[in-house]
Short mmCIF file of C-alpha atoms and ligand atoms in Angstrom, two decimals:
data_model
loop_
_atom_site.label_atom_id
_atom_site.label_comp_id
_atom_site.label_asym_id
_atom_site.label_seq_id
_atom_site.Cartn_x
_atom_site.Cartn_y
_atom_site.Cartn_z
CA MET A 1 103.99 146.78 84.58
CA ASN A 2 103.04 143.79 82.63
CA ILE A 3 105.63 141.36 83.52
CA THR A 4 106.13 137.41 81.54
CA VAL A 5 108.35 134.75 83.01
CA GLN A 6 109.46 132.47 80.82
CA LYS A 7 111.05 129.17 81.64
CA PHE A 8 113.71 126.99 79.50
CA GLY A 9 114.44 123.59 80.56
CA GLY A 10 117.73 122.14 79.55
CA SER A 11 116.81 120.29 76.43
CA SER A 12 115.57 123.69 75.20
CA VAL A 13 119.34 125.36 75.99
CA ALA A 14 121.20 122.21 75.17
CA ASP A 15 123.72 123.72 72.29
CA THR A 16 124.76 127.22 71.03
CA GLU A 17 122.02 127.16 67.64
CA LYS A 18 119.00 126.40 70.33
CA ILE A 19 120.33 129.14 73.08
CA LYS A 20 119.82 131.21 69.86
CA ASN A 21 116.17 129.53 69.67
CA VAL A 22 115.50 130.77 72.77
CA ALA A 23 117.20 134.03 72.69
CA ARG A 24 114.77 134.58 69.71
CA ARG A 25 111.64 133.72 71.89
CA VAL A 26 112.76 136.07 74.54
CA SER A 27 113.26 139.12 72.13
CA GLN A 28 110.29 138.44 70.29
CA THR A 29 108.58 138.97 73.33
CA ARG A 30 110.03 142.10 74.55
CA LYS A 31 109.18 143.02 71.30
CA LYS A 32 105.34 142.96 72.18
CA GLY A 33 106.14 145.63 74.78
CA GLU A 34 105.71 143.00 77.73
CA TYR A 35 108.89 142.90 80.44
CA VAL A 36 110.54 139.51 80.47
CA VAL A 37 112.27 137.57 82.67
CA VAL A 38 113.69 134.48 82.05
CA VAL A 39 114.96 131.56 83.82
CA ILE A 40 116.93 129.08 82.60
CA SER A 41 118.54 125.21 83.41
CA ALA A 42 122.18 124.16 82.97
CA LEU A 43 122.92 123.19 79.11
CA GLY A 44 121.72 119.25 77.93
CA ASP A 45 122.43 117.05 80.69
CA THR A 46 124.91 119.47 82.21
CA THR A 47 123.75 118.99 85.99
CA ASP A 48 123.69 115.26 85.29
CA ARG A 49 127.00 115.20 84.11
CA LEU A 50 128.59 117.07 87.03
CA VAL A 51 127.03 114.66 89.42
CA ARG A 52 128.44 111.98 87.73
CA LEU A 53 132.23 113.78 87.97
CA ALA A 54 131.53 114.20 92.10
CA TYR A 55 130.62 110.76 92.83
CA GLU A 56 134.14 109.55 90.08
CA ILE A 57 135.99 111.60 93.22
CA SER A 58 134.13 110.58 96.27
CA PRO A 59 131.08 108.21 96.75
CA HIS A 60 129.61 110.44 99.51
CA PRO A 61 130.73 113.91 98.61
CA ARG A 62 129.36 116.68 100.76
CA GLU A 63 126.28 117.96 100.01
CA ARG A 64 127.20 122.17 100.07
CA GLU A 65 130.47 120.63 97.59
CA LEU A 66 127.66 119.51 95.38
CA ASP A 67 125.81 122.44 95.92
CA MET A 68 128.99 124.62 94.92
CA LEU A 69 129.41 122.52 92.11
CA LEU A 70 125.42 121.91 90.45
CA ALA A 71 125.63 125.85 90.71
CA THR A 72 127.95 126.49 88.22
CA GLY A 73 125.77 124.56 85.34
CA GLU A 74 123.36 127.72 85.02
CA GLN A 75 125.87 130.42 85.54
CA ILE A 76 127.01 129.09 82.10
CA SER A 77 123.59 128.95 80.23
CA VAL A 78 122.91 132.57 81.69
CA ALA A 79 126.01 134.18 80.99
CA LEU A 80 125.61 132.69 77.38
CA LEU A 81 121.55 133.22 77.10
CA SER A 82 122.38 136.82 77.68
CA MET A 83 125.29 137.08 74.88
CA ALA A 84 123.00 135.75 72.28
CA VAL A 85 119.92 137.89 73.27
CA ASN A 86 122.45 141.13 73.20
CA GLU A 87 123.40 139.60 69.60
CA LEU A 88 120.29 140.25 68.28
CA GLY A 89 120.22 144.00 69.74
CA TYR A 90 118.26 143.02 72.82
CA ASP A 91 119.80 144.70 76.31
CA ALA A 92 119.71 142.01 78.50
CA ILE A 93 121.59 141.43 81.72
CA SER A 94 122.41 137.67 84.21
CA PHE A 95 122.23 137.06 87.18
CA THR A 96 123.21 134.23 89.87
CA GLY A 97 120.13 133.21 92.06
CA ALA A 98 121.96 135.07 95.07
CA GLN A 99 122.95 138.00 92.86
CA VAL A 100 118.91 138.65 92.91
CA GLY A 101 118.09 137.17 96.41
CA ILE A 102 116.60 133.98 96.03
CA VAL A 103 116.91 133.17 99.75
CA THR A 104 116.35 129.82 100.98
CA ASP A 105 116.71 127.68 103.87
CA GLY A 106 120.39 125.61 104.76
CA ALA A 107 118.80 122.41 103.29
CA HIS A 108 121.63 121.51 100.81
CA THR A 109 120.88 120.08 97.54
CA LYS A 110 117.24 120.32 98.23
CA ALA A 111 116.99 123.74 99.70
CA LYS A 112 113.26 125.72 100.20
CA ILE A 113 113.04 129.11 99.14
CA LEU A 114 112.02 131.33 102.25
CA ASP A 115 112.33 134.69 100.13
CA VAL A 116 112.51 136.18 96.77
CA LYS A 117 114.01 140.02 96.53
CA VAL A 118 112.52 141.76 93.45
CA GLY A 119 114.51 144.96 93.56
CA ARG A 120 117.66 144.23 91.50
CA ILE A 121 115.61 142.61 88.69
CA LEU A 122 112.94 145.70 88.80
CA GLU A 123 115.52 147.79 88.26
CA GLU A 124 116.87 146.41 85.60
CA LEU A 125 113.77 145.66 83.79
CA GLU A 126 112.88 149.66 84.09
CA LYS A 127 116.12 149.97 82.19
CA GLY A 128 114.15 147.71 79.75
CA LYS A 129 116.55 145.06 79.89
CA ILE A 130 116.00 141.55 79.51
CA VAL A 131 117.00 140.37 83.34
CA ILE A 132 118.31 136.33 82.73
CA VAL A 133 118.30 134.28 86.10
CA ALA A 134 120.04 131.00 87.06
CA GLY A 135 117.21 128.34 88.00
CA PHE A 136 117.42 126.05 90.53
CA GLN A 137 119.99 128.18 92.99
CA GLY A 138 119.53 130.60 95.57
CA VAL A 139 121.33 131.68 98.51
CA SER A 140 120.74 130.46 102.44
CA LEU A 141 120.69 132.88 105.06
CA ASP A 142 124.41 132.01 106.25
CA ASP A 143 125.21 132.86 102.76
CA GLN A 144 126.46 129.53 101.88
CA ILE A 145 125.28 128.55 97.62
CA THR A 146 122.12 126.04 97.87
CA THR A 147 120.36 124.11 95.22
CA LEU A 148 116.41 123.64 94.90
CA GLY A 149 116.66 119.26 93.86
CA ARG A 150 116.75 118.39 90.49
CA GLY A 151 114.36 120.24 88.36
CA GLY A 152 114.59 123.04 90.89
CA SER A 153 114.40 125.85 88.10
CA ASP A 154 110.78 125.11 87.53
CA THR A 155 110.18 126.25 91.29
CA THR A 156 112.55 129.31 90.81
CA ALA A 157 110.53 130.25 87.94
CA VAL A 158 107.42 130.23 89.82
CA ALA A 159 108.46 131.98 93.00
CA LEU A 160 110.08 134.74 90.52
CA ALA A 161 106.44 134.84 88.75
CA ALA A 162 104.76 134.64 92.44
CA ALA A 163 107.04 137.40 93.77
CA LEU A 164 107.02 139.46 90.51
CA LYS A 165 103.13 138.96 90.53
CA ALA A 166 103.82 138.23 86.21
CA ASP A 167 100.99 137.51 84.38
CA ALA A 168 101.96 134.48 84.16
CA CYS A 169 105.24 131.60 84.19
CA GLU A 170 105.41 130.04 80.77
CA ILE A 171 107.16 127.05 81.23
CA TYR A 172 108.63 125.58 77.83
CA THR A 173 110.52 122.28 77.51
CA ASP A 174 110.93 119.72 74.99
CA VAL A 175 107.30 118.03 75.05
CA ASP A 176 104.15 120.44 73.69
CA GLY A 177 102.28 120.38 77.34
CA ILE A 178 101.19 117.84 79.72
CA PHE A 179 99.84 114.45 78.19
CA THR A 180 97.35 112.04 79.45
CA ALA A 181 99.83 108.92 79.54
CA ASP A 182 103.80 109.43 78.66
CA PRO A 183 103.33 109.60 74.73
CA ARG A 184 106.42 107.26 74.86
CA ILE A 185 104.45 104.62 76.40
CA VAL A 186 101.47 105.70 74.95
CA PRO A 187 101.42 106.74 71.51
CA GLU A 188 97.32 107.90 71.99
CA ALA A 189 98.16 109.99 74.82
CA GLN A 190 96.31 113.07 74.64
CA LYS A 191 97.46 116.35 75.32
CA LEU A 192 95.51 118.30 77.92
CA ASP A 193 94.52 121.88 77.28
CA ARG A 194 94.04 122.37 81.05
CA ILE A 195 94.43 120.79 84.19
CA SER A 196 94.01 121.90 88.12
CA TYR A 197 96.23 122.57 90.71
CA GLU A 198 94.95 119.26 92.45
CA GLU A 199 95.47 117.11 89.94
CA MET A 200 98.64 118.20 88.75
CA LEU A 201 100.07 117.90 92.01
CA GLU A 202 99.21 114.38 92.29
CA MET A 203 100.09 113.97 88.43
CA ALA A 204 103.84 115.09 89.16
CA ALA A 205 103.82 113.20 92.76
CA THR A 206 103.06 109.93 90.88
CA GLY A 207 105.40 110.32 88.09
CA ALA A 208 104.48 112.39 85.69
CA ARG A 209 108.20 114.09 84.37
CA VAL A 210 107.77 117.48 83.37
CA LEU A 211 107.12 119.68 86.21
CA GLN A 212 109.23 119.40 89.88
CA LEU A 213 106.22 119.26 92.19
CA ARG A 214 107.47 122.25 94.63
CA SER A 215 106.82 124.27 91.81
CA VAL A 216 102.91 123.16 91.42
CA GLU A 217 102.61 123.60 95.21
CA PHE A 218 104.14 126.94 95.04
CA ALA A 219 101.94 127.98 92.22
CA ARG A 220 98.29 126.47 93.87
CA ASN A 221 99.83 128.52 97.07
CA TYR A 222 100.35 132.05 95.42
CA GLY A 223 97.64 131.83 92.72
CA VAL A 224 100.49 131.57 90.08
CA VAL A 225 98.79 130.26 86.07
CA MET A 226 101.27 128.87 84.30
CA HIS A 227 101.69 127.26 81.00
CA VAL A 228 103.73 124.51 79.98
CA ARG A 229 104.45 124.74 76.25
CA SER A 230 106.95 123.70 73.69
CA SER A 231 109.90 125.91 72.89
CA PHE A 232 110.39 124.67 69.42
CA SER A 233 106.61 125.29 68.38
CA GLU A 234 104.34 128.37 68.78
CA SER A 235 101.33 125.73 69.58
CA GLU A 236 99.73 126.44 73.00
CA GLY A 237 100.64 123.53 75.51
CA THR A 238 98.44 123.23 78.75
CA TRP A 239 97.02 125.75 81.09
CA ILE A 240 97.60 124.86 84.79
CA GLU A 241 95.06 126.72 86.58
CA SER A 242 92.74 126.98 89.94
CA ASP A 243 89.28 124.72 88.87
CA GLU A 244 86.64 126.90 89.44
CA ARG A 245 87.73 128.16 85.63
CA MET A 246 87.41 124.94 84.00
CA GLU A 247 84.91 122.52 83.06
CA LYS A 248 86.35 119.06 85.16
CA ALA A 249 87.62 115.93 83.53
CA ILE A 250 86.58 112.46 84.95
CA ILE A 251 90.15 111.39 84.67
CA SER A 252 92.98 113.29 83.63
CA GLY A 253 95.76 110.91 83.45
CA VAL A 254 97.80 107.89 84.11
CA THR A 255 101.45 108.11 85.71
CA ASP A 256 104.02 106.17 86.19
CA ASP A 257 106.69 105.88 88.72
CA SER A 258 109.87 103.61 88.12
CA GLY A 259 112.10 105.29 90.60
CA GLU A 260 110.73 103.61 94.35
CA ALA A 261 111.55 100.01 95.98
CA LYS A 262 110.11 98.37 98.44
CA VAL A 263 111.18 97.89 101.94
CA THR A 264 109.19 95.13 104.02
CA VAL A 265 109.99 94.41 108.06
CA PHE A 266 108.45 90.82 108.62
CA ASP A 267 107.48 89.12 111.87
CA VAL A 268 107.04 92.72 113.94
CA PRO A 269 105.54 92.33 116.67
CA ASP A 270 102.22 93.26 116.64
CA ARG A 271 101.78 95.99 119.55
CA PRO A 272 101.34 99.40 119.93
CA GLY A 273 104.17 101.71 118.83
CA SER A 274 106.04 98.99 116.42
CA ALA A 275 105.14 101.46 113.37
CA ALA A 276 105.58 104.53 115.12
CA SER A 277 109.12 103.54 116.05
CA LEU A 278 110.09 102.38 112.11
CA PHE A 279 108.90 105.42 110.41
CA GLU A 280 110.17 108.36 113.03
CA ALA A 281 113.54 106.98 112.66
CA LEU A 282 113.10 106.98 109.19
CA SER A 283 111.40 110.26 108.96
CA LYS A 284 114.47 112.02 111.72
CA ALA A 285 116.64 110.49 108.34
CA ASN A 286 114.96 112.41 106.47
CA ILE A 287 113.58 109.85 103.83
CA ASN A 288 110.43 110.76 102.62
CA VAL A 289 107.74 107.32 102.63
CA ASP A 290 105.29 107.32 100.02
CA MET A 291 102.90 104.05 100.59
CA ILE A 292 102.57 101.84 103.52
CA ILE A 293 100.78 98.78 104.19
CA GLN A 294 100.38 96.54 107.61
CA ASN A 295 98.95 93.35 106.81
CA VAL A 296 96.46 91.63 109.24
CA SER A 297 98.63 90.05 111.88
CA GLU A 298 98.58 86.32 112.37
CA GLY A 299 99.20 85.59 115.88
CA ASP A 300 100.39 88.37 117.60
CA ARG A 301 102.76 89.09 114.49
CA THR A 302 102.33 91.42 111.11
CA ALA A 303 104.42 92.39 108.43
CA ILE A 304 104.67 96.22 107.44
CA SER A 305 105.83 97.05 103.84
CA PHE A 306 106.56 100.57 102.40
CA THR A 307 107.92 102.31 99.37
CA VAL A 308 110.66 105.33 99.47
CA GLY A 309 112.45 106.44 96.35
CA GLU A 310 115.50 104.44 95.05
CA GLU A 311 118.19 106.97 95.89
CA ASP A 312 116.93 106.50 99.81
CA LEU A 313 117.03 102.44 99.85
CA GLU A 314 120.35 101.88 100.96
CA LYS A 315 119.89 104.23 104.21
CA ALA A 316 115.91 103.01 104.85
CA GLN A 317 116.87 99.22 104.77
CA GLU A 318 119.56 99.71 107.19
CA ILE A 319 117.34 102.23 109.78
CA SER A 320 115.01 99.33 109.36
CA GLU A 321 117.28 96.52 110.21
CA THR A 322 118.31 98.44 113.38
CA ILE A 323 114.36 98.88 114.63
CA ALA A 324 113.49 95.17 113.02
CA GLY A 325 116.50 94.42 115.72
CA GLU A 326 115.66 96.76 118.36
CA LEU A 327 111.59 95.25 117.99
CA GLY A 328 112.51 91.85 117.82
CA ALA A 329 110.73 91.11 114.06
CA GLY A 330 112.46 88.71 112.27
CA GLY A 331 113.79 90.28 109.52
CA VAL A 332 113.83 93.09 106.27
CA THR A 333 113.58 92.18 102.76
CA VAL A 334 113.88 95.03 100.33
CA ASP A 335 112.83 94.61 96.71
CA LYS A 336 113.89 96.95 93.63
CA ASP A 337 111.75 95.69 90.48
CA ILE A 338 108.65 97.39 91.33
CA ALA A 339 106.75 100.11 89.84
CA LYS A 340 104.02 102.23 90.83
CA VAL A 341 100.93 102.93 88.38
CA SER A 342 98.52 105.87 89.06
CA LEU A 343 95.46 107.55 87.74
CA VAL A 344 94.35 110.93 88.47
CA GLY A 345 91.41 112.59 87.85
CA ALA A 346 88.75 114.90 90.30
CA GLY A 347 85.86 113.46 88.77
CA MET A 348 86.73 109.99 90.75
CA ARG A 349 85.19 112.07 93.79
CA THR A 350 82.08 111.56 92.46
CA HIS A 351 81.74 108.53 90.16
CA PRO A 352 81.80 105.32 91.90
CA GLY A 353 83.82 102.37 90.20
CA VAL A 354 86.67 104.08 89.14
CA ALA A 355 88.96 101.69 91.41
CA ALA A 356 87.08 98.60 90.13
CA ASP A 357 87.68 99.41 86.61
CA MET A 358 91.14 100.26 86.92
CA PHE A 359 92.37 96.74 89.48
CA ASN A 360 90.26 95.23 86.59
CA ALA A 361 92.28 96.49 83.25
CA LEU A 362 95.09 95.36 85.37
CA ALA A 363 93.58 92.16 86.23
CA GLU A 364 92.77 91.29 82.63
CA ASN A 365 96.46 91.19 81.56
CA GLY A 366 97.63 89.55 84.31
CA ILE A 367 99.70 92.20 86.39
CA ASN A 368 99.43 91.48 89.62
CA ILE A 369 99.14 94.43 92.49
CA GLU A 370 101.44 94.22 95.31
CA MET A 371 99.55 97.46 97.23
CA ILE A 372 97.72 100.60 96.73
CA SER A 373 96.93 103.68 97.79
CA THR A 374 94.24 106.25 97.12
CA SER A 375 93.63 109.78 97.74
CA THR A 376 90.43 111.72 97.27
CA ILE A 377 91.85 112.29 92.90
CA LYS A 378 94.09 109.50 92.98
CA ILE A 379 94.41 105.43 92.63
CA SER A 380 97.80 104.58 92.75
CA CYS A 381 98.80 100.54 92.41
CA VAL A 382 102.40 99.28 93.31
CA ILE A 383 103.04 96.49 90.28
CA PRO A 384 106.43 94.04 89.29
CA ALA A 385 108.38 96.69 87.17
CA LYS A 386 108.77 94.16 83.98
CA ASP A 387 104.56 95.29 83.67
CA VAL A 388 104.58 98.77 83.81
CA ASN A 389 104.34 99.52 80.25
CA LYS A 390 101.34 97.14 79.96
CA ALA A 391 99.98 98.60 83.29
CA VAL A 392 100.09 102.10 81.71
CA SER A 393 98.55 101.29 78.22
CA ALA A 394 96.30 99.11 79.37
CA ILE A 395 94.78 101.57 81.76
CA HIS A 396 95.09 104.07 79.45
CA LYS A 397 92.59 102.42 77.26
CA LYS A 398 90.27 101.66 79.41
CA PHE A 399 89.11 104.79 80.90
CA GLY A 400 89.23 105.68 76.72
CA LEU A 401 91.56 108.58 77.65
CA ASP A 402 93.00 107.91 73.77
CA LYS A 403 89.48 109.15 72.16
CA GLY A 404 90.21 112.30 74.58
CA VAL A 405 89.64 113.06 77.75
CA VAL A 406 85.94 112.21 79.11
CA MET A 407 84.22 115.68 80.60
CA HIS A 408 81.53 116.09 83.05
CA ALA A 409 79.57 119.38 84.26
N1 LIG B 501 119.92 121.69 86.35
C1 LIG B 501 118.95 121.03 87.17
C2 LIG B 501 118.65 119.26 86.88
O1 LIG B 501 119.03 119.31 86.04
C3 LIG B 501 117.87 122.26 87.37
C4 LIG B 501 116.30 122.23 86.35
O2 LIG B 501 116.82 121.47 85.28
O3 LIG B 501 115.78 122.48 86.68
O4 LIG B 501 117.92 119.34 87.65
MG1 MG B 502 113.68 119.76 84.15
#
């Protein structure tokens, strides 16, 4: 059975005309003889609206209730899309995540998928139906409704593609694919035809906003080929697959992320265990720490800075203050006005000098670097938030990405 999974994001189903457009697209694929499983997000900015409503009621809504609320968005869109497909003379059936058996752990608002049951989907496909599944949601082992974190419909789609051994997982969105930089910042940014899982993981982790990070991890782990493309045109988008099959780019792209904040604990006694107690406390509170630097100590005192998502800043500050007190440190400062710019490319492994060129691009524009972190295929710098657009443009230009991606064997 040739199964194609097609996922459409919120902007592709923002109103009834757009829902009808999606209905036409999935029907066309069915007409070609493919079996189609569709995953969709909530209409337009529905999820944002639901989140706002919750916080108007309570500053700290319980996460179980948040999931009950947020999961309704996708239930609306699957039902409407199913009606639109039926209207075109094709047979469709909609399901919630719980109905098809997308089984998750119990971590409300950021649940992980444990198992995907495909029996019910296969049964309906065999009857010739187009199966439409609500993205972003699942059901926990103790029968609670869960959601997979913002952008989670991408992960639903990849998980279904893996479980169904689908030919491909097509991610339809409002842009033409993955670009060398955010085209709203750099108009000369180029669409990438292909990118490896590894590079896409770094791009998603450092701020490319097209795909949920976890969907790419899932795709890599299960070898699902993803195709990110526009729901409003027929043109090819960006293929994400294993890099054995492709020519390697030296640099694939520049990403930016203004959603982090920096915490500094200063005057920390420089002795074994200080960093351990701080980061242990943060991890116990489920706070993801991104970059960390510890300064050279002066006398027997040092400073530790780290970045966290802005949404975790309040909690991270509280915990850091408690630990600072216990350690006898000087205190804690926080800075929200930071941004991270990153350069991603598999070719960095074999091309020395990439880091120096990136730092030079920033220096030539008078941009001060506050923190640096690297992996084998990525360099990230924390800079003042006000400089972020200038930084992305300067780095993009420095590596000649506006003229297309440079390949090497
Ligand atoms: N509707 C959810 C969100 O806005 C899930 C998704 O769009 O993938 O985050
Ligand atoms: Mg999305």
